[in-house]
XYZ file of C-alpha atoms in Angstrom:
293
model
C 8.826 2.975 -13.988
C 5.112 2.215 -14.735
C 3.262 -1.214 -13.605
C -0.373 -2.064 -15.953
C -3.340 -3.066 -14.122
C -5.366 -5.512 -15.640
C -7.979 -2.995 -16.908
C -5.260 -1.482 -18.281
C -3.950 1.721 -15.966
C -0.801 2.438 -15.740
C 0.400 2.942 -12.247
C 4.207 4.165 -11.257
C 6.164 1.680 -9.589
C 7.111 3.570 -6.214
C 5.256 5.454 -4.651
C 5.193 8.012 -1.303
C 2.950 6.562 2.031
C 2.045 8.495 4.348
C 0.554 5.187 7.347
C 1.733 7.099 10.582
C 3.057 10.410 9.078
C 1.316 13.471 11.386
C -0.887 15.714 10.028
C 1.128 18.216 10.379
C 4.219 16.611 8.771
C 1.896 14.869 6.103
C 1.491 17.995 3.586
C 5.322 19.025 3.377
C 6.150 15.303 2.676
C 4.081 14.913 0.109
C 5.423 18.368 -1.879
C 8.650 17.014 -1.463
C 8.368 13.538 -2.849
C 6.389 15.404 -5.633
C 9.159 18.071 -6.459
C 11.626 15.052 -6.827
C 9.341 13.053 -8.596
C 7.179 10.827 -7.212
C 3.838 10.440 -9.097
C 2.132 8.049 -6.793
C 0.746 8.853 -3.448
C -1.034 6.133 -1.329
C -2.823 7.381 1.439
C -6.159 5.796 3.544
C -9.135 7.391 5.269
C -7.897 5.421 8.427
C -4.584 8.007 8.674
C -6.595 10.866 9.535
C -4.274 12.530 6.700
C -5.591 12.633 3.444
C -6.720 16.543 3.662
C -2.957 17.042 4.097
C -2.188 14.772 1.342
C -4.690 16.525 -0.682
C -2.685 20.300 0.470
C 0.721 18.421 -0.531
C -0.140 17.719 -4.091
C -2.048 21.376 -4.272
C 0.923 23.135 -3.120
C 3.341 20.878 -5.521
C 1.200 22.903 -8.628
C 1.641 19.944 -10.625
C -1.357 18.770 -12.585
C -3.591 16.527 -10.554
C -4.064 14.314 -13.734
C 0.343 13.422 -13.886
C -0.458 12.339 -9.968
C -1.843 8.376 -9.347
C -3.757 8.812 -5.774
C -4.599 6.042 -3.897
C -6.580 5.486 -0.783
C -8.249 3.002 1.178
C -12.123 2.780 2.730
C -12.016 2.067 6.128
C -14.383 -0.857 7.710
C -16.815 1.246 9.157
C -17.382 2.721 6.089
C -18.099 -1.223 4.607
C -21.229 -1.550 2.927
C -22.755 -0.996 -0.471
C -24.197 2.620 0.665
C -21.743 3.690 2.729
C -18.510 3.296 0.957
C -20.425 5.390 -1.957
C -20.460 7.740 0.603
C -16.813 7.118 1.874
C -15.564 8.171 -1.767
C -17.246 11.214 -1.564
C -15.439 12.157 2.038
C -12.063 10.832 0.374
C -12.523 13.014 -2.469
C -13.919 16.009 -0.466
C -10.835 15.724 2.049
C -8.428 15.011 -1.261
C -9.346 17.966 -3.250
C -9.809 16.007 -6.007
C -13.194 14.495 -7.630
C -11.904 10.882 -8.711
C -9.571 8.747 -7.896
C -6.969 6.548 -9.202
C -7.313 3.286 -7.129
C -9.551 2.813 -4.347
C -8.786 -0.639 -2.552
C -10.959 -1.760 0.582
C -8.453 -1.503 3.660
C -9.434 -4.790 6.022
C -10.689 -8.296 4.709
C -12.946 -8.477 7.930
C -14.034 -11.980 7.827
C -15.675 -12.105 11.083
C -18.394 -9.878 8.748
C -18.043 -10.452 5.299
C -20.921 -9.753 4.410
C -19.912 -6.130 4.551
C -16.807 -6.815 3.118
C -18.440 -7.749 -0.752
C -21.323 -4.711 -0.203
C -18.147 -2.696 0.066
C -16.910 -4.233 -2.869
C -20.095 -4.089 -4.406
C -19.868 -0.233 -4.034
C -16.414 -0.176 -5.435
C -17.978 -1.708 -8.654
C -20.232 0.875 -9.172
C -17.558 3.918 -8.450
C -15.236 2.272 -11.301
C -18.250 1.572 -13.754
C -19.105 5.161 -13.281
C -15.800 6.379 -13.903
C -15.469 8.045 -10.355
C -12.591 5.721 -9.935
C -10.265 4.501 -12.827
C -8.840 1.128 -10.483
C -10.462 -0.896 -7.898
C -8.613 -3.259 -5.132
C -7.731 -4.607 -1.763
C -5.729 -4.742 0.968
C -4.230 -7.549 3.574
C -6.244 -9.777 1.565
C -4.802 -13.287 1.913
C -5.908 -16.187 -0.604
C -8.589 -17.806 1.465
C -10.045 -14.140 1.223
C -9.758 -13.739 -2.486
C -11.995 -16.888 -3.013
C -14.587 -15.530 -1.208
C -14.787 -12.370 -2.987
C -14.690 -14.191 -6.232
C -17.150 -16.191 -5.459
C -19.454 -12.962 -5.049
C -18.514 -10.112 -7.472
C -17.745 -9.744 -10.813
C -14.661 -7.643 -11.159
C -11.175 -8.891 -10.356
C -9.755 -6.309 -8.405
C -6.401 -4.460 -9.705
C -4.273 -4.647 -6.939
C -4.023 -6.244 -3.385
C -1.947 -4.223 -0.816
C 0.239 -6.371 1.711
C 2.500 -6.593 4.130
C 5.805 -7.477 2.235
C 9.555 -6.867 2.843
C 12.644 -9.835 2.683
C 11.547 -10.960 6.195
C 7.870 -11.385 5.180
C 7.244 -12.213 1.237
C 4.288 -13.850 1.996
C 4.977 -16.345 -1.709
C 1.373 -17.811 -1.749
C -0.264 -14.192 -1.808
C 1.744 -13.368 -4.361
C 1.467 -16.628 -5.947
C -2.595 -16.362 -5.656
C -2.499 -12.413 -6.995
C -0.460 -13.732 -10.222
C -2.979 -16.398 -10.890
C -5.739 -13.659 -10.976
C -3.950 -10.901 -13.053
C -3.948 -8.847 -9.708
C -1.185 -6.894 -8.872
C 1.008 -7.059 -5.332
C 1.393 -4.067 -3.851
C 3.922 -3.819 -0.556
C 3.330 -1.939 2.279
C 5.869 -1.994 4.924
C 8.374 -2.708 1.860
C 11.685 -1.925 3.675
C 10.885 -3.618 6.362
C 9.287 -0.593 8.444
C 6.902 -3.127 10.371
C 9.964 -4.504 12.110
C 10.937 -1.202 13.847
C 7.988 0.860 14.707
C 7.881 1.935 18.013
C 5.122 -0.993 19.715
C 5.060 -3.536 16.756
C 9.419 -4.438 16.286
C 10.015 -4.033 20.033
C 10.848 -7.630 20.074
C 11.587 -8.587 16.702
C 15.340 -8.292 14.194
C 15.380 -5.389 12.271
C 14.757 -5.912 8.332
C 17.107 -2.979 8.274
C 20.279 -4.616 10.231
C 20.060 -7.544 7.715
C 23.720 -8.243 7.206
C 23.109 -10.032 3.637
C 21.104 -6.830 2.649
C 23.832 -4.728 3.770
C 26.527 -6.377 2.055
C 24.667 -6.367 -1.400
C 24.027 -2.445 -0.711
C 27.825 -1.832 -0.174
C 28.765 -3.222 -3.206
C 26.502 -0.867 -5.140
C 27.294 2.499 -2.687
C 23.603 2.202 -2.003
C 21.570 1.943 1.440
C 19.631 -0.880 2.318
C 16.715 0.412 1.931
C 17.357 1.274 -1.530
C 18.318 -2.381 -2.304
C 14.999 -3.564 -0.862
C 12.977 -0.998 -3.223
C 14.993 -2.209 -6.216
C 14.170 -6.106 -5.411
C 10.134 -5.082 -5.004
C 10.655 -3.194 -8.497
C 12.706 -5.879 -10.289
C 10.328 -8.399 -9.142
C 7.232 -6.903 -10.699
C 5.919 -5.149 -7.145
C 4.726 -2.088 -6.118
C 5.841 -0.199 -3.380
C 4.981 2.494 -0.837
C 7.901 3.911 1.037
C 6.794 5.967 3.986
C 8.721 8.654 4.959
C 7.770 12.695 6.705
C 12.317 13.139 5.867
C 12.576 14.852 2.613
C 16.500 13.638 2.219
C 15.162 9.592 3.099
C 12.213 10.660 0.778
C 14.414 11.388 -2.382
C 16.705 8.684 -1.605
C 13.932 6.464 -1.776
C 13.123 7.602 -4.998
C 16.840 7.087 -6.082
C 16.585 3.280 -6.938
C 16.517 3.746 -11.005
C 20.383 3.596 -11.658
C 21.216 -0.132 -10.644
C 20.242 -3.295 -11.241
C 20.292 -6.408 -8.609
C 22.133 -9.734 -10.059
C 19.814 -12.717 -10.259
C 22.180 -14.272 -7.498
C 21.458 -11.205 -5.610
C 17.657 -11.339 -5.740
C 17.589 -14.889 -5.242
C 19.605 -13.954 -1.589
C 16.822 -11.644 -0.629
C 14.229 -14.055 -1.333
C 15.767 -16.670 1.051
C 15.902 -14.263 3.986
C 12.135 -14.697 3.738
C 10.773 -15.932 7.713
C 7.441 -16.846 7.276
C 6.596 -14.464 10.381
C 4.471 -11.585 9.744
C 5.502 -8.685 11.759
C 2.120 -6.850 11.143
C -1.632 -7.442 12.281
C -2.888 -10.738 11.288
C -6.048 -9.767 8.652
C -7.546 -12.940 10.032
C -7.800 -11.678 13.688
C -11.066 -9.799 14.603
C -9.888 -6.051 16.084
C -13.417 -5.099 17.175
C -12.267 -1.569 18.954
C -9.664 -0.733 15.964
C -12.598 -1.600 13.542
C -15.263 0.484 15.204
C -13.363 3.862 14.544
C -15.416 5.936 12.564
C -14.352 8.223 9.347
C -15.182 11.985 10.334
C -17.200 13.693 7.496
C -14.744 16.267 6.711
């Protein structure tokens, strides 16, 4: 299943993340989710693990132009001259020598400045042809404005935390207005489990209305909650190191949800975001630096 940009692109649907998978583990995941056919990998220079991404898709041997990368410049890296530079260590690390989508990973208000000379840079990597899409991520609508009001091109997709606890409507509703494209991270819910962030917190997972409309289709919950990003005109980015929860992620293209059925997803929606708030400065989290190589 392929999404359009609005410059035109083509992007599949689902995709493989790797936000927390090792090093180690990151490589073999991403073969695996290739041999079973995945064709979008979405990776960022923040996860320390885009050479092993970059060994993954080598050691697949399928053609690096039937694979959509994707990866994110991290805040230090913000600037006009500097995230030039971060696409060269993204592409050094990848293996590769363009991308498919590179998407600015914070909005950073406390220093926007840097935020639109980032964006700036991004401009210049697409008009090149370096990159073929440009975007965001954790960009809410107040954020958008801003970057509108500076730079010229509207950017393809913005990455967010979304799953049926957290639908966040008036990002989406403020990406639809602009032709940009919502992209879920977190999409099954992943947010609300991981060890120091869903300590406290119900368990997308558990959801007894999401389990009931996967038993009636012989099909896991998480499956269900890939099939309601998909049907709903999202991407997603499943992350997973388990090769059998990799391809049964990717096993979401033989059913279809009712309207009644969607509609019951979209009402378990909280309002509560389980992940970081993009409006919160995280000075020590934001000071990390990118390693050359």
């Amino acid at each position: 299943m392929q999404l359009t940009l609005n410059n035109g692109v083509t992007m599949p649907a689902l995709g493989l993340g790797v936000f927390q998978s090792a090093p180690e583990e990151t490589a073999a995941a991403v073969a695996a989710a290739l041999e079973v056919g995945y064709r979008h990998i979405d990776t960022a220079a923040a996860y320390g693990n885009e050479r092993q991404v970059g060994e993954g898709i080598h050691r697949s041997g399928i053609d690096r132009d039937d694979i959509f990368i994707e990866t994110k410049v991290w805040v230090t890296d913000y600037g006009y001259d500097r995230t030039l530079h971060a696409f060269e260590k993204a592409t050094g690390k990848l293996g590769v020598s363009t991308l498919d989508l590179l998407i600015l990973h914070q909005p950073v208000p406390t220093r926007f400045d840097t935020t639109i000379g980032a964006y700036k840079g991004l401009e210049t990597l697409l008009a090149d042809g370096k990159v073929r899409a440009i975007g965001i991520s954790n960009f809410m609508p107040t954020h958008l404005e801003r970057l509108f009001g500076e730079t010229g091109v509207v950017p393809a997709v913005n990455q967010v935390e979304l799953h049926p606890y957290f639908a966040q409507p008036g990002v989406q509703k403020a990406d639809a207005e602009h032709g940009i494209l919502t992209q879920a991270w977190s999409p099954i819910g992943g947010i609300t489990f991981y060890p120091g962030w869903g300590d406290q917190r119900r368990s997308v997972m558990e959801d007894p209305t999401i389990a009931e409309i996967a038993s009636g289709y012989a099909k896991t919950p998480a499956q269900v909650m890939l099939r309601w990003h998909l049907q709903e005109g999202r991407s997603a980015i499943p992350k997973s190191v388990n090769a059998a929860r990799i391809a049964e992620n990717f096993d979401v293209f033989d059913f279809e949800l009712s309207p009644e059925e969607l509609a019951r997803i979209d009402a378990l929606d909280t309002g509560v975001r389980s992940g970081p708030d993009p409006d919160k400065p995280r000075d020590e989290l934001f000071s990390r630096e990118i390693p050359e190589a």
